[in-house]
Short mmCIF file of C-alpha atoms and ligand atoms in Angstrom, two decimals:
data_model
loop_
_atom_site.label_atom_id
_atom_site.label_comp_id
_atom_site.label_asym_id
_atom_site.label_seq_id
_atom_site.Cartn_x
_atom_site.Cartn_y
_atom_site.Cartn_z
CA MET A 1 -19.34 6.82 16.63
CA LEU A 2 -16.50 4.96 14.92
CA ALA A 3 -17.74 1.56 16.10
CA GLN A 4 -20.33 1.32 13.37
CA VAL A 5 -17.67 1.50 10.67
CA GLU A 6 -15.60 -1.09 12.47
CA GLN A 7 -18.49 -3.54 12.64
CA SER A 8 -18.72 -3.68 8.87
CA THR A 9 -16.98 -6.40 6.90
CA HIS A 10 -14.53 -3.91 5.41
CA VAL A 11 -12.83 -2.68 8.53
CA LEU A 12 -10.75 0.46 8.29
CA VAL A 13 -7.87 -0.24 10.65
CA GLY A 14 -5.60 2.47 12.07
CA GLN A 15 -5.05 4.79 14.99
CA SER A 16 -3.00 7.56 13.42
CA PRO A 17 -4.50 11.06 13.52
CA ARG A 18 -4.78 10.89 9.72
CA ILE A 19 -6.84 7.70 9.77
CA LYS A 20 -8.96 8.97 12.67
CA ASN A 21 -9.71 12.00 10.55
CA VAL A 22 -10.65 9.76 7.61
CA LEU A 23 -12.95 7.78 9.93
CA ARG A 24 -14.67 10.98 11.07
CA MET A 25 -15.19 12.01 7.44
CA VAL A 26 -16.47 8.53 6.55
CA GLU A 27 -19.07 8.84 9.31
CA LYS A 28 -20.21 12.26 8.05
CA LEU A 29 -20.20 11.40 4.35
CA GLY A 30 -22.00 8.12 5.03
CA ARG A 31 -24.99 10.08 6.29
CA CYS A 32 -25.46 12.12 3.11
CA ARG A 33 -25.32 11.26 -0.57
CA TRP A 34 -22.84 13.81 -1.85
CA PRO A 35 -20.35 12.74 -4.48
CA VAL A 36 -16.97 11.94 -2.95
CA LEU A 37 -13.57 11.87 -4.67
CA LEU A 38 -10.98 9.69 -2.93
CA LEU A 39 -7.36 10.55 -3.61
CA GLY A 40 -4.29 8.56 -2.74
CA GLU A 41 -1.57 6.26 -3.98
CA THR A 42 -2.44 2.74 -4.98
CA GLY A 43 -2.98 0.36 -2.06
CA THR A 44 -3.72 3.09 0.50
CA GLY A 45 -7.24 1.80 1.13
CA LYS A 46 -9.44 3.90 -1.15
CA GLU A 47 -11.81 1.02 -1.84
CA VAL A 48 -12.07 0.17 1.88
CA VAL A 49 -12.94 3.81 2.55
CA ALA A 50 -15.55 3.81 -0.22
CA ARG A 51 -17.18 0.68 1.20
CA SER A 52 -17.03 2.11 4.71
CA ILE A 53 -18.87 5.25 3.55
CA HIS A 54 -21.56 3.07 1.98
CA ASN A 55 -21.79 0.86 5.06
CA VAL A 56 -22.55 3.73 7.48
CA ASN A 57 -26.08 3.67 6.09
CA PRO A 58 -26.15 0.78 3.64
CA VAL A 59 -29.04 1.57 1.33
CA GLY A 60 -29.10 -0.37 -1.93
CA PRO A 61 -26.16 -2.18 -3.54
CA PHE A 62 -22.49 -1.18 -3.58
CA VAL A 63 -21.20 -1.63 -7.13
CA THR A 64 -17.51 -1.34 -8.01
CA ILE A 65 -16.79 -0.10 -11.51
CA ASP A 66 -13.14 -0.64 -12.37
CA CYS A 67 -12.48 2.09 -14.94
CA SER A 68 -8.99 0.77 -15.72
CA SER A 69 -10.60 -2.31 -17.27
CA MET A 70 -12.97 -0.20 -19.38
CA VAL A 71 -11.15 -0.71 -22.66
CA GLY A 72 -12.07 -2.36 -25.92
CA PRO A 73 -15.37 -2.60 -27.75
CA LEU A 74 -17.38 -4.16 -24.92
CA MET A 75 -16.78 -1.45 -22.35
CA GLU A 76 -19.86 0.57 -23.18
CA SER A 77 -22.06 -2.47 -22.80
CA GLU A 78 -20.32 -3.29 -19.47
CA LEU A 79 -21.31 0.12 -18.19
CA PHE A 80 -24.72 0.64 -19.77
CA GLY A 81 -25.83 -2.85 -20.78
CA HIS A 82 -27.21 -3.81 -24.18
CA VAL A 83 -30.34 -5.09 -25.81
CA LYS A 84 -30.59 -8.44 -27.54
CA GLY A 85 -29.00 -8.47 -31.00
CA SER A 86 -27.41 -5.00 -30.64
CA PHE A 87 -24.06 -6.36 -31.85
CA THR A 88 -22.58 -9.71 -32.89
CA GLY A 89 -22.51 -11.88 -29.83
CA ALA A 90 -25.23 -9.97 -27.98
CA VAL A 91 -27.44 -13.04 -27.76
CA GLY A 92 -29.45 -11.78 -24.82
CA GLN A 93 -30.20 -8.59 -22.99
CA LYS A 94 -27.58 -7.43 -20.49
CA ILE A 95 -27.96 -5.16 -17.48
CA GLY A 96 -24.96 -2.83 -17.15
CA LEU A 97 -23.15 -1.76 -13.98
CA ILE A 98 -24.76 1.69 -14.03
CA GLU A 99 -28.22 0.14 -13.88
CA SER A 100 -27.29 -2.36 -11.18
CA ALA A 101 -26.11 0.50 -8.92
CA ASP A 102 -29.59 2.09 -8.96
CA GLY A 103 -30.62 3.11 -5.44
CA GLY A 104 -27.16 2.37 -3.99
CA THR A 105 -23.56 3.47 -4.39
CA ALA A 106 -21.43 3.26 -7.54
CA PHE A 107 -17.70 3.23 -6.81
CA PHE A 108 -15.70 4.33 -9.87
CA ASP A 109 -12.24 3.00 -9.15
CA GLU A 110 -9.32 4.55 -11.10
CA ILE A 111 -11.69 7.11 -12.64
CA GLY A 112 -8.69 8.83 -14.30
CA GLU A 113 -8.41 5.85 -16.67
CA LEU A 114 -11.90 6.25 -18.16
CA PRO A 115 -11.69 7.08 -21.90
CA LEU A 116 -13.02 10.49 -22.96
CA ASP A 117 -16.07 9.15 -24.85
CA LEU A 118 -17.23 7.26 -21.76
CA GLN A 119 -16.52 10.29 -19.58
CA ALA A 120 -19.10 12.19 -21.66
CA LYS A 121 -21.64 9.40 -21.26
CA LEU A 122 -21.01 9.15 -17.53
CA LEU A 123 -21.48 12.90 -17.12
CA ARG A 124 -24.87 12.59 -18.74
CA VAL A 125 -25.90 9.85 -16.32
CA LEU A 126 -24.80 11.96 -13.36
CA GLN A 127 -26.63 15.04 -14.60
CA GLU A 128 -29.80 13.53 -16.02
CA LYS A 129 -29.86 10.22 -14.14
CA GLU A 130 -30.59 8.71 -17.53
CA PHE A 131 -28.72 6.46 -19.92
CA ARG A 132 -29.32 4.32 -22.97
CA PRO A 133 -28.21 0.67 -23.19
CA VAL A 134 -26.22 -0.17 -26.32
CA GLY A 135 -28.60 -0.75 -29.25
CA SER A 136 -31.63 0.67 -27.42
CA LEU A 137 -33.64 3.75 -28.33
CA ILE A 138 -35.25 3.92 -24.94
CA HIS A 139 -33.72 5.81 -22.04
CA ARG A 140 -33.55 4.13 -18.67
CA ARG A 141 -33.09 5.69 -15.27
CA SER A 142 -30.52 5.02 -12.60
CA ASP A 143 -29.94 7.13 -9.49
CA PHE A 144 -27.01 6.37 -7.23
CA ARG A 145 -24.45 7.96 -4.95
CA VAL A 146 -21.08 8.42 -6.69
CA ILE A 147 -17.76 7.71 -5.06
CA ALA A 148 -14.75 7.94 -7.38
CA ALA A 149 -11.12 7.16 -6.67
CA THR A 150 -7.88 7.99 -8.40
CA ASN A 151 -4.14 7.94 -7.83
CA ARG A 152 -3.69 10.59 -10.51
CA ASP A 153 -3.68 14.36 -10.25
CA LEU A 154 -7.03 14.91 -12.00
CA ALA A 155 -6.64 18.71 -12.07
CA LYS A 156 -3.49 18.20 -14.15
CA GLU A 157 -5.34 15.74 -16.43
CA VAL A 158 -7.98 18.44 -16.93
CA GLU A 159 -5.28 20.94 -17.96
CA LYS A 160 -3.83 18.37 -20.37
CA GLY A 161 -7.27 17.76 -21.83
CA THR A 162 -7.37 14.06 -20.96
CA PHE A 163 -10.09 14.48 -18.33
CA ARG A 164 -13.29 16.47 -18.80
CA ARG A 165 -13.44 19.59 -16.66
CA ASP A 166 -17.23 19.37 -16.18
CA LEU A 167 -17.00 15.75 -15.01
CA PHE A 168 -14.14 16.68 -12.65
CA TYR A 169 -16.29 19.36 -10.99
CA ARG A 170 -19.21 16.92 -10.69
CA LEU A 171 -17.06 14.33 -8.93
CA ASN A 172 -14.92 16.66 -6.83
CA VAL A 173 -17.67 17.95 -4.53
CA VAL A 174 -15.93 16.61 -1.44
CA ASN A 175 -12.51 15.12 -1.67
CA LEU A 176 -10.74 12.95 0.83
CA ARG A 177 -7.04 12.18 0.65
CA ILE A 178 -5.76 8.91 2.10
CA ALA A 179 -2.15 9.35 3.21
CA PRO A 180 0.51 6.87 2.07
CA LEU A 181 1.48 4.36 4.74
CA ARG A 182 5.00 5.82 5.10
CA ASP A 183 3.39 9.03 6.42
CA ARG A 184 1.37 7.21 9.09
CA LYS A 185 3.68 4.53 10.37
CA GLU A 186 1.78 4.44 13.68
CA ASP A 187 -0.82 2.36 11.79
CA ILE A 188 1.64 -0.41 10.89
CA PRO A 189 1.41 -2.48 14.14
CA ALA A 190 -2.41 -2.41 14.09
CA LEU A 191 -2.47 -3.37 10.41
CA ILE A 192 -0.04 -6.24 11.04
CA ALA A 193 -2.25 -7.52 13.86
CA HIS A 194 -5.31 -7.21 11.62
CA PHE A 195 -3.74 -9.14 8.73
CA LEU A 196 -2.23 -11.78 11.04
CA ALA A 197 -5.70 -12.37 12.46
CA ARG A 198 -7.07 -12.65 8.93
CA HIS A 199 -4.36 -14.72 7.25
CA GLY A 200 -2.31 -16.29 10.04
CA ARG A 201 -2.81 -19.10 12.52
CA ASN A 202 -1.41 -17.84 15.84
CA HIS A 203 1.61 -16.40 14.05
CA THR A 204 3.76 -13.73 15.67
CA LEU A 205 6.67 -11.65 14.38
CA THR A 206 10.17 -11.57 15.80
CA GLN A 207 11.34 -8.16 17.02
CA GLU A 208 13.68 -7.89 14.02
CA THR A 209 10.83 -8.59 11.57
CA LEU A 210 8.61 -6.01 13.26
CA GLU A 211 11.36 -3.39 13.21
CA ALA A 212 12.09 -4.04 9.55
CA MET A 213 8.39 -3.66 8.72
CA ILE A 214 8.10 -0.42 10.66
CA SER A 215 11.16 1.18 9.11
CA TYR A 216 10.28 0.14 5.53
CA ASP A 217 8.58 2.75 3.31
CA TRP A 218 5.89 0.52 1.74
CA PRO A 219 5.68 1.95 -1.80
CA GLY A 220 2.73 -0.39 -2.40
CA ASN A 221 1.13 0.82 0.84
CA VAL A 222 -1.33 -1.34 2.80
CA ARG A 223 -1.76 -3.77 -0.10
CA GLU A 224 1.99 -4.51 -0.03
CA LEU A 225 1.88 -4.96 3.75
CA GLU A 226 -1.00 -7.43 3.45
CA ASN A 227 0.87 -9.36 0.72
CA CYS A 228 3.97 -9.41 2.93
CA ILE A 229 2.03 -11.04 5.79
CA GLN A 230 0.43 -13.55 3.41
CA HIS A 231 3.84 -14.37 1.95
CA MET A 232 5.42 -14.98 5.37
CA VAL A 233 2.50 -17.06 6.64
CA ALA A 234 2.57 -19.16 3.46
CA ILE A 235 6.27 -20.03 3.56
CA ASN A 236 6.58 -20.49 7.32
CA SER A 237 6.03 -23.80 9.04
CA GLY A 238 6.27 -22.58 12.67
CA PRO A 239 4.34 -19.81 14.42
CA LEU A 240 7.26 -17.35 14.66
CA LEU A 241 7.84 -15.21 11.55
CA HIS A 242 11.55 -14.45 11.13
CA ALA A 243 13.19 -11.63 9.17
CA ALA A 244 14.65 -14.21 6.77
CA GLU A 245 11.09 -15.00 5.62
CA LEU A 246 10.32 -11.42 4.61
CA PRO A 247 9.73 -10.85 0.86
CA SER A 248 12.76 -9.77 -1.19
CA MET A 249 11.96 -6.03 -1.17
CA LEU A 250 12.09 -6.06 2.62
CA GLN A 251 15.18 -8.25 2.65
CA ASN A 252 16.92 -5.60 0.55
CA HIS A 253 15.68 -2.90 2.88
CA LEU A 254 16.98 -4.80 5.90
CA LEU A 255 20.33 -5.27 4.24
CA ILE A 256 20.64 -1.56 3.41
CA LYS A 257 19.71 -0.71 7.00
CA LYS A 258 22.41 -3.02 8.33
CA THR A 259 25.00 -1.71 5.89
CA GLN A 260 24.16 1.85 6.95
CA TYR A 261 24.56 0.84 10.59
CA MET A 262 27.97 -0.62 9.85
CA THR A 263 28.98 2.42 7.76
CA VAL A 264 27.96 4.71 10.63
CA ALA A 265 30.06 2.62 12.98
CA VAL A 266 33.07 2.58 10.63
CA GLY A 267 32.57 6.29 9.87
CA ALA A 268 32.53 7.12 13.56
CA HIS A 269 35.78 5.24 13.93
CA ASN A 270 37.45 7.07 11.05
CA LEU A 271 36.12 10.56 11.44
CA ALA A 272 35.58 11.16 15.10
CA LYS A 273 39.29 11.80 15.79
CA PRO A 274 38.83 11.74 19.56
CA PRO A 275 41.60 12.78 21.97
CA ALA A 276 44.25 10.17 22.73
CA GLU A 277 42.64 9.00 25.98
CA ALA A 278 39.51 8.03 24.06
CA PHE A 279 41.45 5.14 22.60
CA SER A 280 41.55 3.33 25.92
CA HIS A 281 39.63 0.06 25.88
CA GLN A 282 37.17 1.29 28.51
CA HIS A 283 35.96 4.03 26.17
CA ARG A 284 35.77 1.81 23.16
CA ASP A 285 33.02 -0.47 24.36
CA VAL A 286 30.80 2.13 26.05
CA PRO A 287 28.19 3.20 23.53
CA GLU A 288 27.05 6.84 23.62
CA ALA A 289 23.27 7.20 23.93
CA GLY A 290 21.68 6.22 20.61
CA ARG A 291 25.04 5.44 18.90
CA PRO A 292 26.58 2.07 18.21
CA PRO A 293 29.67 1.26 20.26
CA ILE A 294 33.01 2.01 18.58
CA LEU A 295 34.80 -1.26 17.95
CA PRO A 296 38.22 -2.09 16.54
CA LEU A 297 37.94 -2.43 12.75
CA ASN A 298 39.08 -6.05 12.71
CA GLN A 299 36.37 -6.90 15.24
CA MET A 300 33.76 -5.11 13.12
CA GLU A 301 34.96 -6.98 10.06
CA ARG A 302 34.74 -10.28 11.93
CA ASN A 303 31.20 -9.37 13.11
CA ALA A 304 30.17 -8.35 9.60
CA ILE A 305 31.39 -11.69 8.22
CA LEU A 306 29.61 -13.65 10.94
CA HIS A 307 26.47 -11.64 10.37
CA ALA A 308 26.56 -12.20 6.60
CA LEU A 309 27.06 -15.95 7.06
CA GLU A 310 24.22 -16.15 9.55
CA TYR A 311 22.02 -14.13 7.21
CA THR A 312 22.77 -16.34 4.21
CA LYS A 313 22.49 -19.46 6.35
CA GLY A 314 26.15 -20.29 5.66
CA ASP A 315 26.17 -19.65 1.91
CA ARG A 316 29.68 -18.22 1.43
CA ALA A 317 29.23 -17.17 -2.20
CA ILE A 318 26.21 -14.98 -1.37
CA ALA A 319 27.86 -13.76 1.85
CA ALA A 320 30.95 -12.62 -0.10
CA ASN A 321 28.70 -10.88 -2.59
CA LEU A 322 26.79 -9.07 0.16
CA LEU A 323 30.04 -8.02 1.82
CA GLY A 324 31.34 -6.68 -1.47
CA ILE A 325 34.45 -8.88 -1.52
CA GLY A 326 35.58 -11.80 -3.66
CA ARG A 327 35.06 -15.39 -2.56
CA THR A 328 38.81 -15.98 -2.12
CA THR A 329 39.12 -12.91 0.08
CA LEU A 330 36.27 -14.23 2.23
CA TYR A 331 38.05 -17.62 2.57
CA ARG A 332 41.26 -15.85 3.55
CA LYS A 333 39.49 -13.75 6.17
CA LEU A 334 37.63 -16.79 7.54
CA LYS A 335 41.04 -18.38 8.11
CA GLU A 336 42.50 -15.16 9.51
CA TYR A 337 39.68 -14.81 12.05
CA GLN A 338 39.69 -18.53 12.67
CA LEU A 339 36.11 -18.79 11.46
CA ALA A 340 36.80 -21.46 8.88
CA VAL A 341 35.03 -24.72 9.54
N1 LIG B 401 -6.91 0.98 6.80
C1 LIG B 401 -7.05 -0.28 6.37
N2 LIG B 401 -7.52 -1.23 7.21
C2 LIG B 401 -7.64 -2.52 6.80
N3 LIG B 401 -7.35 -2.97 5.58
C3 LIG B 401 -6.89 -2.05 4.69
C4 LIG B 401 -6.74 -0.67 5.04
N4 LIG B 401 -6.27 -0.02 3.95
C5 LIG B 401 -6.14 -0.93 2.98
N5 LIG B 401 -6.52 -2.16 3.41
C6 LIG B 401 -6.45 -3.42 2.63
O1 LIG B 401 -5.37 -3.26 1.71
C7 LIG B 401 -5.74 -3.73 0.41
C8 LIG B 401 -5.67 -2.57 -0.57
O2 LIG B 401 -6.68 -1.63 -0.28
P1 LIG B 401 -7.58 -0.94 -1.39
O3 LIG B 401 -8.74 -0.28 -0.72
O4 LIG B 401 -7.89 -1.89 -2.49
O5 LIG B 401 -6.53 0.17 -1.91
P2 LIG B 401 -6.67 1.17 -3.13
O6 LIG B 401 -8.09 1.11 -3.61
O7 LIG B 401 -6.30 2.51 -2.57
O8 LIG B 401 -5.68 0.70 -4.16
C9 LIG B 401 -7.12 -4.34 0.54
O9 LIG B 401 -7.00 -5.72 0.74
C10 LIG B 401 -7.69 -3.67 1.79
O10 LIG B 401 -8.57 -4.53 2.43
MG1 LIG B 402 -8.02 0.12 -5.75
#
């Protein structure tokens, strides 16, 4: 049942229960022509879902109408077309997006951005299946399935008066919410494999890179994950993608994770106050299940310095900065721990 969607060019990758549910809905909605409203943060895959719905039974064209670009004096002609000479610069006749979607699917991306005057005109097209090109007195017909997408809370926009209530009801016949990637982390490995196959050449990730990517929250969702893979593939010469090649947002994330790990370790050392026998060396190095081993502070400090130097590829100024100490203090400690080269 799901295979048909996967055969299409716009594959919807994922194994999480949430994505499986989306795939089931895609299959159902693809077999009828009801209006669909796709909800979700930017980059969650709303356009892929829209295309997948169309591709279940691909009748007619799939036309994307980016409502966030519908600004300025030419927007009406973009949507509805114009006749020759209807305004300065209209040297020929133009077919608008609404007309080119006839018989197929029109995908209104970022519908919440459409200005109120165009909302009224769109409503008329949806109700009457009729529109008038700019400068024309003659009505033309266009009949299409509507899929709209937004990352806004349209019900709130209706209350504020920035989105027409009647248009909202027209579009919101069935709505489908695509969860942010941080709420379906099970999909991350499959998405990585998918984008490596698309953008990479036999590239693989180190365990550290994979772990960083799984624990990161991806505010830009799948789009950010795809960009991350493209970035690493572009800057890497070998086939193994290391954590040091991750984009800066993930580098920061990795650093925070490591700092937290060290704080937990230091905190355990300071706060645990174990009985005297716990201070024996045997106990010190035996980690409790799931907890880092408790090490002497000077050893942790030495490890943290080594780690920072490895991370910055030997750059002492950046290492000192990351460790939160001055450069002279770092030099002194390097000497103290006999790390100075
Ligand atoms: N589940 C998914 N499987 C495969 N690719 C995906 C998936 N979700 C998103 N993408 C990819 O991520 C990018 C952003 O998706 P898009 O549909 O444009 O997001 P949105 O419209 O919600 O902003 C696109 O390149 C798309 O191909
Ligand atoms: Mg989009």
